[in-house]
Short mmCIF file of C-alpha atoms in Angstrom, two decimals:
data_model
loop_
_atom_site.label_atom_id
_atom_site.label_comp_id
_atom_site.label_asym_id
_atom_site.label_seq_id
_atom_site.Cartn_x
_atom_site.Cartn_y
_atom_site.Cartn_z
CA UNK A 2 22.34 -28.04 64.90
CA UNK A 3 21.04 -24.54 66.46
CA UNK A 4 23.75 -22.83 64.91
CA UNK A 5 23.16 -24.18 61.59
CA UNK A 6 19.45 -23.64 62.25
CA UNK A 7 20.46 -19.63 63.37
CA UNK A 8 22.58 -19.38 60.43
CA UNK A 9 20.28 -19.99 57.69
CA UNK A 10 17.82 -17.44 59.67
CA UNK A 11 20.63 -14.99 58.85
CA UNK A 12 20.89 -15.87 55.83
CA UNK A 13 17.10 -15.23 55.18
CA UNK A 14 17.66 -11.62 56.29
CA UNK A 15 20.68 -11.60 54.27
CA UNK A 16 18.24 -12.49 51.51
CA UNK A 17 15.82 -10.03 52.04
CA UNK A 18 18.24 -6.95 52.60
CA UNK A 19 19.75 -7.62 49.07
CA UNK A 20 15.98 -7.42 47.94
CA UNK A 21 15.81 -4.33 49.31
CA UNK A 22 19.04 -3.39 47.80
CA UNK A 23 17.68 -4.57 44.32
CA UNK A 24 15.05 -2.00 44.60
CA UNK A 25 16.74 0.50 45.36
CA UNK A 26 15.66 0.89 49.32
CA UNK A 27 18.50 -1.27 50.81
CA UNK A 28 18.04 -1.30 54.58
CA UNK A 29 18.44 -3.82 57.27
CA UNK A 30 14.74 -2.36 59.64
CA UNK A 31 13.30 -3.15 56.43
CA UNK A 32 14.62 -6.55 55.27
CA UNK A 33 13.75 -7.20 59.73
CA UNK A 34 9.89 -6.45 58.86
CA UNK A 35 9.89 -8.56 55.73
CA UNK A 36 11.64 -11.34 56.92
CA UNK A 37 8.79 -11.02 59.88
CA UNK A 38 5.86 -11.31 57.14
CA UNK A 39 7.06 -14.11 55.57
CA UNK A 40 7.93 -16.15 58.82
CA UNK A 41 4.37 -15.04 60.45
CA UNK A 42 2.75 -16.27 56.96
CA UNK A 43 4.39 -19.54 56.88
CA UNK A 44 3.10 -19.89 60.81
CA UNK A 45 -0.29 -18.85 60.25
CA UNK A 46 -1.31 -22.15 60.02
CA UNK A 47 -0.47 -22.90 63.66
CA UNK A 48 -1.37 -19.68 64.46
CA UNK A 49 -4.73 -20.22 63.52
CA UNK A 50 -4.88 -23.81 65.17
CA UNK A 51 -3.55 -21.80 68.26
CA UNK A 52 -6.47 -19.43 68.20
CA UNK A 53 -9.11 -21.37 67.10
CA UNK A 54 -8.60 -23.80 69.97
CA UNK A 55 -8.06 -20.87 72.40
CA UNK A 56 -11.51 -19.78 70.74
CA UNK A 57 -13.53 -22.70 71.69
CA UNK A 58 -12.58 -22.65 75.65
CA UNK A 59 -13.53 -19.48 75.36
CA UNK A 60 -17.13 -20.37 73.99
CA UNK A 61 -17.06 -23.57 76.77
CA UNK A 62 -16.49 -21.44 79.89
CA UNK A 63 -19.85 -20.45 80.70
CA UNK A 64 -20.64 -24.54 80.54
CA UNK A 65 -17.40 -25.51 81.90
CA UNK A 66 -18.24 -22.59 85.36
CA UNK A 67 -21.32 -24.74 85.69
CA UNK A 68 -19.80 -27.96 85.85
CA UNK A 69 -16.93 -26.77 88.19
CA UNK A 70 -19.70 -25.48 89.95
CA UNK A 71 -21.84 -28.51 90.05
CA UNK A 72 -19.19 -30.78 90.94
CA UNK A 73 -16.32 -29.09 92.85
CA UNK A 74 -16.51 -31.72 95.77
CA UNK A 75 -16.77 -34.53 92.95
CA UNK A 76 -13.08 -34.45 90.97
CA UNK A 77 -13.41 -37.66 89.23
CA UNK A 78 -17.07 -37.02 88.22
CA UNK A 79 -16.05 -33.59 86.92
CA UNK A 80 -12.77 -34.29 84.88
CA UNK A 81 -15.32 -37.20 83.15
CA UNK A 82 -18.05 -34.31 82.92
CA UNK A 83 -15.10 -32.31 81.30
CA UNK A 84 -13.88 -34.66 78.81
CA UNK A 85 -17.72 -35.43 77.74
CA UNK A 86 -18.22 -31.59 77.14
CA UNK A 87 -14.86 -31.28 75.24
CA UNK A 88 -15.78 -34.31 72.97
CA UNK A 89 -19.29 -33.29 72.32
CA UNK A 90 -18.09 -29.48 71.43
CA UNK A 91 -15.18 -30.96 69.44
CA UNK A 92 -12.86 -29.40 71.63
CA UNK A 93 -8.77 -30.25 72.61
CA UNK A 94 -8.13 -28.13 75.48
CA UNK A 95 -4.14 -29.41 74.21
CA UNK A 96 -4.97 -28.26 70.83
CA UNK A 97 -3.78 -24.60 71.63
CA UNK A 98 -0.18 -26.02 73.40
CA UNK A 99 0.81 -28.06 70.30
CA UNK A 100 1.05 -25.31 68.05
CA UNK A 101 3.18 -22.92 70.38
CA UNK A 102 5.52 -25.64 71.70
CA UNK A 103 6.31 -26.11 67.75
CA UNK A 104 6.57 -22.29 67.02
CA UNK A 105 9.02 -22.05 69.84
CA UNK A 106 12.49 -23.29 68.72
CA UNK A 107 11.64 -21.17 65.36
CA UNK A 108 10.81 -18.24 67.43
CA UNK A 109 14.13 -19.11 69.77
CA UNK A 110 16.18 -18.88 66.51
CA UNK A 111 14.91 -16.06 64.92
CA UNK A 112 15.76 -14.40 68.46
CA UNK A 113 19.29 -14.98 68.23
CA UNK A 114 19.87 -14.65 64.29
CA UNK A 115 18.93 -11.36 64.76
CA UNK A 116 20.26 -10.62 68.20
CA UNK A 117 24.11 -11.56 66.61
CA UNK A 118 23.70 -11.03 63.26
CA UNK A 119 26.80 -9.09 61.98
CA UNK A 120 25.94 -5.67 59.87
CA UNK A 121 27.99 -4.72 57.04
CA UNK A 122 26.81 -0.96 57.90
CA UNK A 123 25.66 0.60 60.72
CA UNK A 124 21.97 -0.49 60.28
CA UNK A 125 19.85 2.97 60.23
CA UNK A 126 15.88 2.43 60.16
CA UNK A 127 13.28 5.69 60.80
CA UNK A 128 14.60 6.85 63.78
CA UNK A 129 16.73 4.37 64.89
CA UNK A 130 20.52 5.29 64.49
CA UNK A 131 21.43 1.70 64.88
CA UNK A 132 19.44 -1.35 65.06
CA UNK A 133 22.55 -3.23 66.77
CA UNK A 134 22.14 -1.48 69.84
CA UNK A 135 19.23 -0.38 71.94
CA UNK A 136 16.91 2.20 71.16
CA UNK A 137 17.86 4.98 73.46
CA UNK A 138 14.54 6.82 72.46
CA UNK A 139 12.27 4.27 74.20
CA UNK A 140 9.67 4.65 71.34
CA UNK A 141 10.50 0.54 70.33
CA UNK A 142 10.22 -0.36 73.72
CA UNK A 143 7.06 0.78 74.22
CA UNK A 144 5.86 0.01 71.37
CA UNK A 145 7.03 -3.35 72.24
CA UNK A 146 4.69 -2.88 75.88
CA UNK A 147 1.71 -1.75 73.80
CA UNK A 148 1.52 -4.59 71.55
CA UNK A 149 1.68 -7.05 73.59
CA UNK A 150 -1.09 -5.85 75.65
CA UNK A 151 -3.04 -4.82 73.04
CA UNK A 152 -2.95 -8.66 71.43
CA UNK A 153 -2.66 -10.42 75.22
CA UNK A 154 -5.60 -7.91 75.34
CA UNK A 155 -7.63 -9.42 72.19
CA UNK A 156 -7.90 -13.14 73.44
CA UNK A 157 -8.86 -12.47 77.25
CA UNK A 158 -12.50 -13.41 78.07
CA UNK A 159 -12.65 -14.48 81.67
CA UNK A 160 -10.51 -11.57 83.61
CA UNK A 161 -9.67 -13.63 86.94
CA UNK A 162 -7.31 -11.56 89.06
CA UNK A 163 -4.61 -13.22 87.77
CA UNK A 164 -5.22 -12.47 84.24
CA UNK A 165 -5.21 -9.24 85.39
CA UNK A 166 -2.05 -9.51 86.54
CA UNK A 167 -0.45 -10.69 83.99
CA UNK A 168 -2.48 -8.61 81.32
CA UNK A 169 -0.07 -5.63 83.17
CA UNK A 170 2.94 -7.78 84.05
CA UNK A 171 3.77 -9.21 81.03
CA UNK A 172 3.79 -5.87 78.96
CA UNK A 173 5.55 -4.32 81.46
CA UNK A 174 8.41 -6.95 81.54
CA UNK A 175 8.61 -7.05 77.43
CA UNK A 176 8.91 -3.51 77.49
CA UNK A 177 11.64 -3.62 79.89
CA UNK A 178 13.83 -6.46 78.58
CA UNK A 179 13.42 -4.25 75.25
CA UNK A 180 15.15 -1.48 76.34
CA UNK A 181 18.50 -3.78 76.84
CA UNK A 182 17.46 -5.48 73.24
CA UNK A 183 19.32 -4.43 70.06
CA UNK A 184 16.63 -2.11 68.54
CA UNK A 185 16.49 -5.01 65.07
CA UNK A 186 15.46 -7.33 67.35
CA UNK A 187 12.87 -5.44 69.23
CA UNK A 188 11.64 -4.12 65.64
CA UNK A 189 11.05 -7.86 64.38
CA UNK A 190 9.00 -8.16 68.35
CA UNK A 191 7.24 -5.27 67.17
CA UNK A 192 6.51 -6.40 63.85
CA UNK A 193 5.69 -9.69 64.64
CA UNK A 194 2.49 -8.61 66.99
CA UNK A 195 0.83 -6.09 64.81
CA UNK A 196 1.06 -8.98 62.28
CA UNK A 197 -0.65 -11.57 65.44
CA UNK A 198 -2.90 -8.52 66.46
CA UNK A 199 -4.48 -8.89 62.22
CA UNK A 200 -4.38 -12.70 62.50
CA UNK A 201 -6.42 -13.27 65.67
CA UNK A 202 -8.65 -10.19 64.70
CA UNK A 203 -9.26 -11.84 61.48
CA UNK A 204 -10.14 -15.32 63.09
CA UNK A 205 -12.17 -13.76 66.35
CA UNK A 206 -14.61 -11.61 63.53
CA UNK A 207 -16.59 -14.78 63.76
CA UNK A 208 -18.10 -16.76 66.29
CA UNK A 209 -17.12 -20.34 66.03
CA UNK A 210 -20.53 -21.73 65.59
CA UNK A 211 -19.57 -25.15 64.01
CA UNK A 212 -18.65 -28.29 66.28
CA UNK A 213 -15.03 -29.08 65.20
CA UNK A 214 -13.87 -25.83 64.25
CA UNK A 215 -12.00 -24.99 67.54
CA UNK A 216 -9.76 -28.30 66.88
#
């Protein structure tokens, strides 16, 4: 079943390199980055749920402080407090886990479709010599780093000191598993959070002002 699932990913960016061929422009980077589009399109509508949910904590945590506050030697009369505040906001706090745990397997397969797909050419794109092996320049792999802090960077509100940590951590350990990556794969990485970076900043424009929205 995953292989089937993996194969018809491949066969998607099989797709879209023959498009590219069509128009005269055939190359695997760029069949990678369209491929991304239309997968991040056809997600956007968890996406969204994701953010919008992450959105309304976000709005709640001045309210929520106050409660955890008010109550932190009362943990039954807080997690009721809690649920009230969620209900009367309109707010899931599981809203924003549904919507990830789906993306995952999709995101799991597109991982390895591209990590094994087999090349009929040696895949050239910009200044990569070939997208089936790591980018010995580094410039992928940290642009890999610096996109993922930028959009971890977009959606933190309350910097605890573990935010912090992982605001620096996690970059820092994408940009170092990319370096080992086949450069296609790190280019669809790439890709795929400049394209989350535009999503969330189009949905955080706007403060969520109606009750409901952040479900």
């Amino acid at each position: 079943m995953v292989d089937y699932g993996i194969g018809i990913l491949q066969d998607i960016l099989t797709f879209f390199y023959h498009l590219t061929e069509i128009v005269g422009l055939a190359n695997y980077g760029l069949a990678i980055v369209l491929m991304t589009i239309v997968i991040k399109m056809a997600l956007y509508p968890l996406t969204a749920k994701q953010v919008r949910s992450m959105k309304g904590l976000q709005i709640l945590q001045p309210k929520m402080k106050e409660l955890q506050e008010k109550y932190k030697d009362k943990p039954e009369k807080l997690k009721k407090e809690m649920a009230v505040l969620y209900q009367e906001a309109g707010v899931n706090p599981l809203a924003g886990c549904l919507p990830l745990l789906v993306q995952m397997p999709i995101l799991i397969g597109i991982f390895y479709a591209i990590r094994d797909f087999s090349y009929v050419n040696i895949p050239t794109f910009l200044w990569v010599k070939d997208l089936s092996q790591a980018d010995p320049t580094y410039i992928l792999p940290v642009l890999s780093a610096a996109s993922t802090y930028w959009m971890q960077k977009q959606t933190s509100t309350e910097m605890t000191q573990q935010n912090k940590m992982m605001l620096i951590f996690m970059p820092l350990f994408i940009g170092y598993i990319s370096t080992t990556f086949p450069a296609g794969l790190v280019v669809y990485w790439v890709m795929s959070n400049i394209i989350q970076i535009a999503q969330q900043w189009w949905m955080y424009r706007e403060p969520a002002v109606n009750k409901g929205e952040a479900n």
